[in-house]
Short mmCIF file of C-alpha atoms and ligand atoms in Angstrom, two decimals:
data_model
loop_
_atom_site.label_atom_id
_atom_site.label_comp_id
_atom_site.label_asym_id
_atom_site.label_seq_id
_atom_site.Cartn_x
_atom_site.Cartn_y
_atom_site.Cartn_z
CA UNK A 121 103.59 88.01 -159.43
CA UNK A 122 100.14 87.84 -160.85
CA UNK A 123 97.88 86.28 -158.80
CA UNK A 124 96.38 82.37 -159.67
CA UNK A 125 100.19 81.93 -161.34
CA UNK A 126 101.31 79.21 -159.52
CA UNK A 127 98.01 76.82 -160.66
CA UNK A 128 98.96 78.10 -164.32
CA UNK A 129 99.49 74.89 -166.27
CA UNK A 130 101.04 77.20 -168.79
CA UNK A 131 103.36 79.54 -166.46
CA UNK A 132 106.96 77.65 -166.19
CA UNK A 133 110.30 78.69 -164.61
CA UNK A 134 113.42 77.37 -166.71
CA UNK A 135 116.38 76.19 -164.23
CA UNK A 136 119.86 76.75 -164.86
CA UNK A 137 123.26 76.46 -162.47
CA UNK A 138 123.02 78.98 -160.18
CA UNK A 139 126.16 81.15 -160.77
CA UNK A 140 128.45 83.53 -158.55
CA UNK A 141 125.31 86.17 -158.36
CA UNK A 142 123.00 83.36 -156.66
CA UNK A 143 119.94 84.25 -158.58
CA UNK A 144 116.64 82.55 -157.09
CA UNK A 145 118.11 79.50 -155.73
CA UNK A 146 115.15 76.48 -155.89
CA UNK A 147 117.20 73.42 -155.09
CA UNK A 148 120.06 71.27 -156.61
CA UNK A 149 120.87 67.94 -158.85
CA UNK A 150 122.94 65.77 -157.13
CA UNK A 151 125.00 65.91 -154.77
CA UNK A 152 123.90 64.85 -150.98
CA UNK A 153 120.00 65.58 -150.53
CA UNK A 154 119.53 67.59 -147.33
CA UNK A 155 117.24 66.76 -144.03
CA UNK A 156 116.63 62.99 -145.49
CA UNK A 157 117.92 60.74 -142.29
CA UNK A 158 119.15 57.21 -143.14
CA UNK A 159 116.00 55.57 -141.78
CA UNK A 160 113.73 57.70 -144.25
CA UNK A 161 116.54 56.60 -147.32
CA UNK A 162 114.50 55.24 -149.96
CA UNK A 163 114.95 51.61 -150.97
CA UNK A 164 113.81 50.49 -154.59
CA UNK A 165 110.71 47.86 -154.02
CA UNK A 166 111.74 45.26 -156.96
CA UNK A 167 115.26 45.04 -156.04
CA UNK A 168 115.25 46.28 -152.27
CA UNK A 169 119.02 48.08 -152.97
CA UNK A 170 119.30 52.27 -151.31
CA UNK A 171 118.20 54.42 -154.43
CA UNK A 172 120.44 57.00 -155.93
CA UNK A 173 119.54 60.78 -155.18
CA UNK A 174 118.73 62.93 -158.24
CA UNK A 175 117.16 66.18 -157.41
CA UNK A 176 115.87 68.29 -154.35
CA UNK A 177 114.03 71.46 -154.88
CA UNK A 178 112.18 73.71 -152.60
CA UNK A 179 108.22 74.79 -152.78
CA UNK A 180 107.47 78.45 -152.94
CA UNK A 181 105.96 81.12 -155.21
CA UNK A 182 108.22 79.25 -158.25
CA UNK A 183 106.45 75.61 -156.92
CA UNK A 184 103.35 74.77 -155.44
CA UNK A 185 103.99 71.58 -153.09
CA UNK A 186 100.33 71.90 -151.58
CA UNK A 187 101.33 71.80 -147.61
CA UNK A 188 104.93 70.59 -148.36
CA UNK A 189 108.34 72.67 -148.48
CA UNK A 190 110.25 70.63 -150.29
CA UNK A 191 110.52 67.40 -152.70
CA UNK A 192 113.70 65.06 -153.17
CA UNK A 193 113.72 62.48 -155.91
CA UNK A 194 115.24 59.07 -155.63
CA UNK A 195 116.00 56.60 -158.14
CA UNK A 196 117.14 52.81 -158.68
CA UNK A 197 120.40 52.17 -160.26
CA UNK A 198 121.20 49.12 -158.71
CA UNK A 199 120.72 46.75 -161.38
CA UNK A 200 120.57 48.82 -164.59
CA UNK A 201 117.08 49.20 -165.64
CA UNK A 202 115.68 45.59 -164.76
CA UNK A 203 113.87 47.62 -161.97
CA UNK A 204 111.74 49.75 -164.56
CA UNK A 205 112.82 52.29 -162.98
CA UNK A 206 110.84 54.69 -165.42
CA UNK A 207 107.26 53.76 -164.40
CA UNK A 208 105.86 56.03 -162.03
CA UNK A 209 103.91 53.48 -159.55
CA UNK A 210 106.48 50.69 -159.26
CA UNK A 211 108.72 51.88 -157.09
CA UNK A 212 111.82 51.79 -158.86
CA UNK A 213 112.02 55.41 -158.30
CA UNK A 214 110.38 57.64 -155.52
CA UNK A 215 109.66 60.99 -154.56
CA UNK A 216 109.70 62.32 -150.89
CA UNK A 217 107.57 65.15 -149.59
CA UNK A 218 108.62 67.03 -147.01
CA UNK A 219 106.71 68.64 -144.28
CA UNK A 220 109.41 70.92 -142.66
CA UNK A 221 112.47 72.01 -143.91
CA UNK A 222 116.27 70.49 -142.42
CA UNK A 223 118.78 71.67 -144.18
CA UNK A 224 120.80 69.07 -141.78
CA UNK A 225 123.30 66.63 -143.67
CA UNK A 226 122.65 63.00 -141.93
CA UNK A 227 124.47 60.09 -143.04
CA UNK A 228 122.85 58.22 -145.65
CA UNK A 229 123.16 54.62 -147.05
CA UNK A 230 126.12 53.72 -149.57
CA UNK A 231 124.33 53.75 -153.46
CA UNK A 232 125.35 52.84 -156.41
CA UNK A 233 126.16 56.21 -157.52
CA UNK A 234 126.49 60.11 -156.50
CA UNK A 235 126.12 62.66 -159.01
CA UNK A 236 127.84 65.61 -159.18
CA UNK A 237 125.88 68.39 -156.99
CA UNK A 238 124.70 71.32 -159.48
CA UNK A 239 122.56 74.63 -157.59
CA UNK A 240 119.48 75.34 -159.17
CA UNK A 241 118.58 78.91 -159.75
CA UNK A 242 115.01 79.59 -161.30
CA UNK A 243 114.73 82.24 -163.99
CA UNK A 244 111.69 84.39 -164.24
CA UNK A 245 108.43 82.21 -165.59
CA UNK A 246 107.34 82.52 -169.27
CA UNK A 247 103.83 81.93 -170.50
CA UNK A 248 104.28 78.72 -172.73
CA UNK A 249 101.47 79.68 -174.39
CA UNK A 250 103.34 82.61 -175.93
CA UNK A 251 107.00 80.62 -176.51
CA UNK A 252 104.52 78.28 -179.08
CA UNK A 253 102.89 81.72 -180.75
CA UNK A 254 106.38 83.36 -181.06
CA UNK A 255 107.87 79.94 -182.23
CA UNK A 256 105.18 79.46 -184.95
CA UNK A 257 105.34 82.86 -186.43
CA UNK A 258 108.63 81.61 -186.82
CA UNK A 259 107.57 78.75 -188.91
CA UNK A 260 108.74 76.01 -186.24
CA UNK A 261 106.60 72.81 -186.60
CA UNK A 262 104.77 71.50 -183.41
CA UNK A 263 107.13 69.11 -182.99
CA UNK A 264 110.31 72.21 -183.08
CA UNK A 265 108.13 73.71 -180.59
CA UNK A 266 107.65 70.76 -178.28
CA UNK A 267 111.35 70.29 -178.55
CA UNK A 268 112.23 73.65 -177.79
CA UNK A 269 110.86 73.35 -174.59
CA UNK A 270 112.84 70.02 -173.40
CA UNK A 271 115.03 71.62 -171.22
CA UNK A 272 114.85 71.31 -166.81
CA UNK A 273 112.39 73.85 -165.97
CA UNK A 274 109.37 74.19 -162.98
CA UNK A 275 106.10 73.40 -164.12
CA UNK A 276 104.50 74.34 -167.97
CA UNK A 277 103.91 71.72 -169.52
CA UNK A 278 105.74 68.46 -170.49
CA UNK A 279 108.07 67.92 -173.53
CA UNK A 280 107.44 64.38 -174.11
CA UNK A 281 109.69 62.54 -175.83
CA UNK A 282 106.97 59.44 -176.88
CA UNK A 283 104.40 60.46 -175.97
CA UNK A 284 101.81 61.91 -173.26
CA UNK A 285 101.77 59.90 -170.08
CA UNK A 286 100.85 62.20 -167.22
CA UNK A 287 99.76 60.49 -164.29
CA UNK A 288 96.48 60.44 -163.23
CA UNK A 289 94.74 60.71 -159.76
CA UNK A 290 93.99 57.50 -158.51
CA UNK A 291 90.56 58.17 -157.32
CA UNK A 292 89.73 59.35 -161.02
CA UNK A 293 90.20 62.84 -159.82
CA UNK A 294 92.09 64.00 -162.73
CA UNK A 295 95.90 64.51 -164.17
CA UNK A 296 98.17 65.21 -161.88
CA UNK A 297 100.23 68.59 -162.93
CA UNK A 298 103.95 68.80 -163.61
CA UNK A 299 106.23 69.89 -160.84
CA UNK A 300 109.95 69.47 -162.41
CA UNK A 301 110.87 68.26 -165.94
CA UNK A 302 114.45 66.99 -165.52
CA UNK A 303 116.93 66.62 -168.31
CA UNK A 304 120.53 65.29 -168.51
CA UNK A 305 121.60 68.84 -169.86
CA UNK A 306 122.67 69.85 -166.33
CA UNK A 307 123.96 66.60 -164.73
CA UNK A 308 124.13 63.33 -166.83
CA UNK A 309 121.76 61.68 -165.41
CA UNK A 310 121.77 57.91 -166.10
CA UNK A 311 118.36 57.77 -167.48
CA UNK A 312 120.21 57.31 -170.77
CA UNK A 313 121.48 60.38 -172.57
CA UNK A 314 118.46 62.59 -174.01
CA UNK A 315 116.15 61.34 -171.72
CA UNK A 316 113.74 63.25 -170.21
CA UNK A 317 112.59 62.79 -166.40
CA UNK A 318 109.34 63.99 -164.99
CA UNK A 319 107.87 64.77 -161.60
CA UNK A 320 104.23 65.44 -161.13
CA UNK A 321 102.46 66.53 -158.22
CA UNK A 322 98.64 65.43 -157.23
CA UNK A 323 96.89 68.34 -155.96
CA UNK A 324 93.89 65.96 -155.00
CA UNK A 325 95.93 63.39 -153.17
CA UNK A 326 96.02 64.09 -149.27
CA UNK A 327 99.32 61.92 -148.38
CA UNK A 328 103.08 62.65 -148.48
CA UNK A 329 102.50 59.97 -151.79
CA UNK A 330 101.31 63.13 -154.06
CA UNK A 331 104.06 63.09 -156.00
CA UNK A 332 105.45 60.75 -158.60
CA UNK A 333 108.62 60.22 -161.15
CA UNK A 334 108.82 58.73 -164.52
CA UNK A 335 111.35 59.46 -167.44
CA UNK A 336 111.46 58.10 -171.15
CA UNK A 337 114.43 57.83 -172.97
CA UNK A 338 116.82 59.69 -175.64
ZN1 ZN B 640 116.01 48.38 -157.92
#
């Protein structure tokens, strides 16, 4: 792997069920997240009910956590969207960052739904810079070639369905950079069919709160 890669807005890693062969396997959808104990179960801060679990994936050469191994995502589906469970900051959703990793299954709180556990295998990255020159030598518009990169993949950059709304540092620091776009391709998610979920890491933000969700709809 060429050196500098892994800080390459441009470099992505599509994911697809890992098969018999295994493959490079990153994480899962679904399923029952690994090493989160019921005490660290994340509870939605409008409505207060367990959030669902959508996604776990591993750091590595394919993901750059900063000083984390690992990222599970968590969302609210406890009362069908009044939590706004698409905005990245009001906790509706949440993303955990973890230090060590426990592949331990501990009990967790009963939620409002499981989803069907899928294994994530990551296939070698592209440069997205060279899917959009192959795609308009092809005579795809820009928004063909936006849409012909919606599909659950490591970093690159977003597809977004309405528009560009990467989060930004806090401390004015900048954009935080994408980590996981998440479709319902895999799993059928419940963040309406189409949509589109996002997770961004902040590179400049020292806490286990460097990473955020938000998803726009089909
Ligand atoms: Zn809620």
């Amino acid at each position: 792997m060429a050196e500098g890669e892994r800080t390459d807005n441009w470099s992505s890693r599509r994911l697809r069920a890992a098969g018999a062969d295994g493959g490079l396997v990153v994480g899962s959808f679904g399923g029952h997240p690994r090493g989160v104990r019921t005490s660290a179960w994340p509870r939605c801060a409008v409505c207060r009910a367990p959030m669902c679990h959508l996604a776990q994936i591993d750091a590595g050469p394919w993901l750059d956590l900063g000083p984390y191994h690992r990222l599970t995502a968590f969302i609210c589906h406890a009362t069908g969207g009044r939590c706004e469970d698409w905005d990245p900051r009001k906790g509706g959703n949440k993303v955990l960052l973890h230090a060590d990793l426990d592949d331990a299954m501990h009990d967790g709180p009963p939620t409002v739904r499981v989803y069907r556990r899928v294994r994530l295998a990551a296939e070698p990255s592209v440069d997205e810079r060279e899917l959009f020159r192959i795609g308009k030598e092809r005579g795809l518009t820009m928004p063909q070639l936006w849409e012909s990169l919606r599909y659950d993949k490591l970093g690159g950059a977003p597809s977004w369905v309405h528009g560009d709304d990467t989060p930004q540092n806090l401390a004015g620091l900048g954009p935080m950079r994408l980590a996981v776009q998440l479709s319902t391709d895999l799993v059928a998610f419940d963040i309406t069919k189409g949509g589109v979920a996002w997770i961004f890491f902040d590179p400049n933000e020292p806490t286990a709160d460097a990473a955020r969700m938000l998803w726009q709809g089909g």
